[in-house]
Every structure is written in C-alpha cells, then in structure tokens.
Amino acid sequence: MIVHVEGHVARITLNRPEVLNALDSETHRRLADAWEVVQGDTDVRVAVLTGAGTRAFCVGQDLKETAAHTDAVRAVSFGSAGKPGAPRLTDRFDITKPVVARVFGHVLGGGFELAMATDLIVAADDSSFGLPEALRGLVPGAGGVFRLGRQVPPRVALEHLLTGRPMSAERALQFGLVNAVVPREDLDRSVDDLVQAILRAAPLSVRAIKQSFYESQALPLPDAFTRTYVEEERRRQSRDAREGVVAFAEKRDPVWTGS
C-alpha cells in the first residue's frame, strides 16, 4: 500500500501488482489506516484510489489467503464486521471528503465493490468490471449485491450478479456507473482534471454536499429538506460561507481556509 499526500490530495495505491492487487488481510488493515488519514487530515480535500502495475486496478479478495482459512470462507455474509480493516470503505459511511477511483484493466469482485464505494470513477477504456462471486460459491458481500442495483438498472445489475459476466467500460459508461472512459494514456490527465475541479470548490461546501446527498437518498423529499446535516451546519457557520460571496462581489478568486 502506498499513501502519498501532496497538497490537498491523498493518493492511495494498492501495491500488489504481482497478484493483480488482490486484497489480503494486511492490505485491508493498511487501507483502513489510509481512510483515517483522508478523513482526519484537515489539509486533505480529495482522495484518489488506484492500483499499481498495468494489468488490474484490483481483482478483489485474495482467494488463496481465504481458501487457507475455513473461518474466512464462512465469515459474515455482508459487511466487514470482525474482519481485518473493519469497517472497510465498502461499509464505512463517514468519509465526508470525495474519493475518486482511477481504474484500469481488471476491476473484479471486491475491487469492483471498492470502486463502487467511491464517489466518482474515471476508467481507462480497457477496464472490465465484474462480480464473479457466484461462480465461486460466494456472494458479493462487500456491497456489490446492494450497490450495483442502485447504480445501474435492476435487470442489468441482476444479469451481472447472477452470471458473473464482466461489464465493459463502454457499458459501464452507458449506464452511468463510471463518470468517464478515456484511453489509458489519458487516464492520469482525466483524473487530475476532475480532482482540480473539485479543489476549486469550497472544501466545506464539498463536504456538506457529499454528506447531504448520501444521507438524503432514502428520505422522502420533504424530510430531506428538514433533516439536520452536520457538515452543512459547519459550512453555514464558517468564514468560507461569506468568503465566496465577497470574492464574487470583488471580482476575485476566493481564498478558501476550510473554516
């Protein structure tokens, strides 16, 4: 695992290219530490998650490790409770800063579930998404069963869940599962353009928007308007809330302090 913070961006790289960035127990533990950095470091405004090497973003759980431990095979069906690195990003819901997935090649199983748990996905045109768990006698327990049907039409989700068939990058874009599909050589530039666009926005506004977006999804619309959102209360009472308006009136770029 590589975690590199530069400026306002935390770049997290799954670093097991020799096994296509499969997720073993140690990787899960180190990922958990990385999310603590993202959420806890006040300088970090955006996180980018990717994989090392050229063949795969991530092929999911390290099944060789799983096969060696009977308890791991028969562990809790859904979520990460009691597992290394719990709660994992796939069932951790308190990260208020945007997470962008930079994906390419194989995006399979838990790797696909990890990507779906991020906020935005930029994919290379050679990306192939799949949840092959049913072919292994397993279920996509890190959110795949729940998220895929929320992110693409239900029958499309069921087709891929029940058969394990892969989904091409073009099909993923067709259904809005990813934000962009670009040639591999343009992947870094496309991700950086998206990150810079987020960084131009007020950090407290970004956090308030992300939190209120997710927390309101299951609410009736009238209730969404009356709910209290902690991050919005922070933004509303901040200096930055006035800075943006004053900067506009003074015809200058705002200077965000995050306070």
XYZ file of C-alpha atoms in Angstrom:
259
model
C 0.000 0.000 0.000
C 1.298 3.436 -0.908
C -0.232 6.545 0.639
C 1.110 9.836 -0.642
C -0.287 13.196 0.449
C 0.656 16.178 -1.664
C -1.057 19.496 -1.190
C -4.739 18.791 -0.710
C -4.753 15.372 -2.412
C -4.209 11.955 -0.829
C -3.212 9.334 -3.416
C -3.751 5.755 -2.262
C -2.279 2.944 -4.345
C -2.988 -0.756 -3.899
C 0.521 -2.105 -4.307
C 0.420 -5.840 -5.013
C 0.769 -5.858 -8.806
C 2.252 -9.366 -8.794
C -1.188 -10.684 -7.740
C -3.213 -8.052 -9.609
C -3.613 -6.029 -6.418
C -5.669 -8.728 -4.688
C -6.830 -7.708 -1.225
C -5.238 -9.695 1.589
C -5.641 -9.045 5.315
C -2.639 -6.727 5.514
C -3.915 -4.643 2.598
C -7.279 -4.268 4.307
C -5.577 -3.105 7.504
C -3.445 -0.567 5.669
C -6.427 0.667 3.660
C -8.238 1.307 6.927
C -5.283 3.420 8.066
C -5.365 5.297 4.748
C -9.006 6.278 5.202
C -8.168 7.587 8.665
C -5.587 9.861 7.024
C -8.115 11.034 4.441
C -10.804 11.828 6.990
C -8.538 13.099 9.764
C -6.017 15.267 7.897
C -7.549 18.734 7.606
C -5.317 19.547 4.625
C -6.693 16.658 2.568
C -9.695 17.635 0.465
C -9.795 14.826 -2.119
C -8.556 11.228 -2.244
C -7.607 9.235 -5.340
C -7.633 5.433 -5.145
C -5.837 3.345 -7.764
C -3.772 0.200 -8.236
C -0.134 -0.404 -9.075
C 1.028 -2.065 -12.267
C -0.635 -2.142 -15.665
C -2.965 -5.148 -15.633
C -5.511 -4.542 -12.888
C -6.948 -1.926 -10.599
C -7.871 -4.771 -8.244
C -9.194 -8.312 -8.686
C -10.805 -8.423 -5.248
C -10.246 -10.643 -2.269
C -7.087 -12.744 -2.188
C -8.827 -16.100 -2.533
C -5.631 -18.049 -1.874
C -5.489 -16.499 1.569
C -9.228 -17.047 2.027
C -9.003 -20.709 0.994
C -6.350 -21.318 3.639
C -8.718 -20.247 6.410
C -12.062 -22.043 6.738
C -13.375 -19.344 9.065
C -12.730 -16.708 6.400
C -14.768 -18.656 3.832
C -17.708 -18.912 6.254
C -17.391 -15.420 7.700
C -20.308 -12.992 7.965
C -22.024 -12.702 4.582
C -22.285 -8.933 4.290
C -20.002 -6.180 5.536
C -16.620 -6.303 7.193
C -17.514 -6.682 10.875
C -14.904 -8.820 12.604
C -12.596 -8.789 9.581
C -9.217 -7.048 9.163
C -9.552 -3.345 8.449
C -13.179 -3.095 9.564
C -15.107 -1.037 8.872
C -13.832 -1.026 5.307
C -14.679 1.710 2.833
C -17.404 -0.543 1.436
C -19.368 -0.332 4.688
C -17.931 2.814 6.198
C -20.179 5.804 5.689
C -18.473 8.682 7.497
C -15.883 9.733 4.899
C -17.051 13.235 4.028
C -14.323 14.024 1.510
C -14.693 12.973 -2.139
C -12.934 9.763 -3.167
C -12.112 9.300 -6.862
C -11.341 5.837 -8.237
C -8.761 5.675 -11.035
C -9.405 2.267 -12.599
C -7.984 0.226 -15.448
C -7.717 -3.361 -16.588
C -9.420 -5.906 -14.344
C -11.839 -4.411 -11.818
C -13.275 -7.549 -10.243
C -15.013 -8.817 -7.121
C -14.016 -6.821 -4.082
C -12.086 -4.475 -6.364
C -15.298 -3.609 -8.197
C -17.094 -3.242 -4.866
C -14.325 -0.929 -3.656
C -14.661 1.206 -6.784
C -18.446 1.402 -6.371
C -17.925 2.608 -2.800
C -16.033 5.665 -4.051
C -17.824 8.808 -5.184
C -16.507 9.213 -8.723
C -14.905 6.742 -11.142
C -12.630 7.519 -14.081
C -11.946 4.404 -16.137
C -9.445 3.509 -18.807
C -11.093 2.135 -21.934
C -9.566 -1.288 -21.257
C -11.355 -1.613 -17.910
C -13.517 -4.678 -17.349
C -15.872 -4.762 -14.361
C -17.203 -7.956 -12.850
C -18.609 -9.684 -9.788
C -17.732 -13.375 -10.295
C -18.570 -14.423 -6.735
C -21.500 -16.658 -7.736
C -19.072 -18.693 -9.840
C -17.008 -19.344 -6.692
C -19.887 -20.285 -4.399
C -19.737 -16.849 -2.765
C -21.801 -13.642 -2.750
C -20.586 -10.081 -3.387
C -20.692 -9.329 0.328
C -18.759 -6.048 0.309
C -21.708 -4.152 -1.107
C -21.913 -5.500 -4.643
C -25.338 -7.071 -4.090
C -26.614 -3.779 -2.699
C -24.751 -1.104 -4.655
C -24.856 -2.410 -8.210
C -28.663 -2.291 -8.344
C -28.553 1.260 -7.012
C -26.017 2.377 -9.602
C -27.343 0.671 -12.751
C -30.847 -0.516 -13.767
C -32.002 -3.518 -11.698
C -32.146 -6.058 -14.538
C -28.693 -5.059 -15.727
C -27.392 -5.485 -12.185
C -29.028 -8.882 -11.773
C -27.610 -10.122 -15.072
C -24.067 -9.395 -13.938
C -24.641 -10.556 -10.356
C -26.264 -13.860 -11.291
C -23.926 -14.800 -14.143
C -20.632 -13.252 -13.119
C -20.315 -11.882 -16.649
C -17.941 -8.937 -16.982
C -19.118 -5.469 -17.979
C -17.082 -3.442 -20.449
C -16.050 0.131 -19.773
C -18.370 1.305 -22.554
C -21.352 -0.487 -20.999
C -20.454 0.904 -17.576
C -20.442 4.413 -19.054
C -23.741 3.769 -20.843
C -25.442 3.099 -17.517
C -23.683 5.870 -15.602
C -21.640 3.522 -13.454
C -18.498 5.499 -14.265
C -18.019 9.208 -14.884
C -15.655 8.953 -17.827
C -13.937 6.412 -20.065
C -10.669 7.512 -21.611
C -7.692 5.926 -23.383
C -5.172 4.519 -20.921
C -2.625 7.195 -21.863
C -5.136 9.919 -20.891
C -6.166 8.379 -17.571
C -3.920 10.443 -15.309
C -4.791 13.692 -17.023
C -8.516 12.976 -16.827
C -8.300 12.107 -13.114
C -6.231 15.204 -12.380
C -8.676 17.434 -14.257
C -11.506 16.094 -12.104
C -9.502 16.490 -8.895
C -8.551 20.067 -9.741
C -12.173 20.900 -10.491
C -13.156 19.663 -7.026
C -10.316 21.591 -5.398
C -11.577 24.846 -6.904
C -14.766 24.452 -4.879
C -15.027 25.403 -1.219
C -13.947 22.381 0.860
C -16.714 22.788 3.419
C -19.298 23.071 0.636
C -17.978 19.892 -0.932
C -18.218 18.010 2.347
C -21.702 19.355 3.070
C -22.925 18.423 -0.385
C -21.494 14.901 -0.190
C -22.965 14.208 3.239
C -26.402 15.636 2.476
C -26.504 13.834 -0.893
C -25.952 10.398 0.629
C -27.914 10.873 3.835
C -30.994 12.082 1.950
C -31.152 9.289 -0.639
C -33.617 7.113 1.277
C -35.674 10.018 2.661
C -38.952 11.368 1.299
C -38.209 14.720 -0.320
C -39.956 16.822 2.367
C -37.911 15.063 5.064
C -34.681 15.646 3.155
C -35.264 19.394 3.395
C -35.827 19.378 7.153
C -33.068 16.964 8.213
C -30.043 18.417 10.003
C -26.735 17.714 8.250
C -23.670 18.163 10.453
C -21.348 19.199 7.640
C -23.860 21.736 6.356
C -24.068 23.286 9.821
C -20.264 23.616 9.753
C -20.335 25.254 6.324
C -23.200 27.587 7.156
C -21.389 28.977 10.194
C -17.969 29.202 8.538
C -15.919 32.136 7.261
C -15.763 30.426 3.879
C -19.534 30.795 3.504
C -19.029 34.569 3.372
C -15.706 34.453 1.514
C -17.249 33.039 -1.652
C -19.901 35.751 -1.855
C -17.462 38.566 -1.056
C -14.933 37.282 -3.600
C -17.619 37.226 -6.274
C -18.645 40.811 -5.460
C -14.996 41.922 -5.512
C -14.345 40.079 -8.801
C -11.510 37.973 -7.420
C -10.844 34.312 -6.797
C -11.941 33.116 -3.361
C -9.356 32.038 -0.836
C -10.712 29.008 0.981
C -9.492 28.297 4.506
C -11.822 25.422 5.358
C -13.022 27.318 8.390
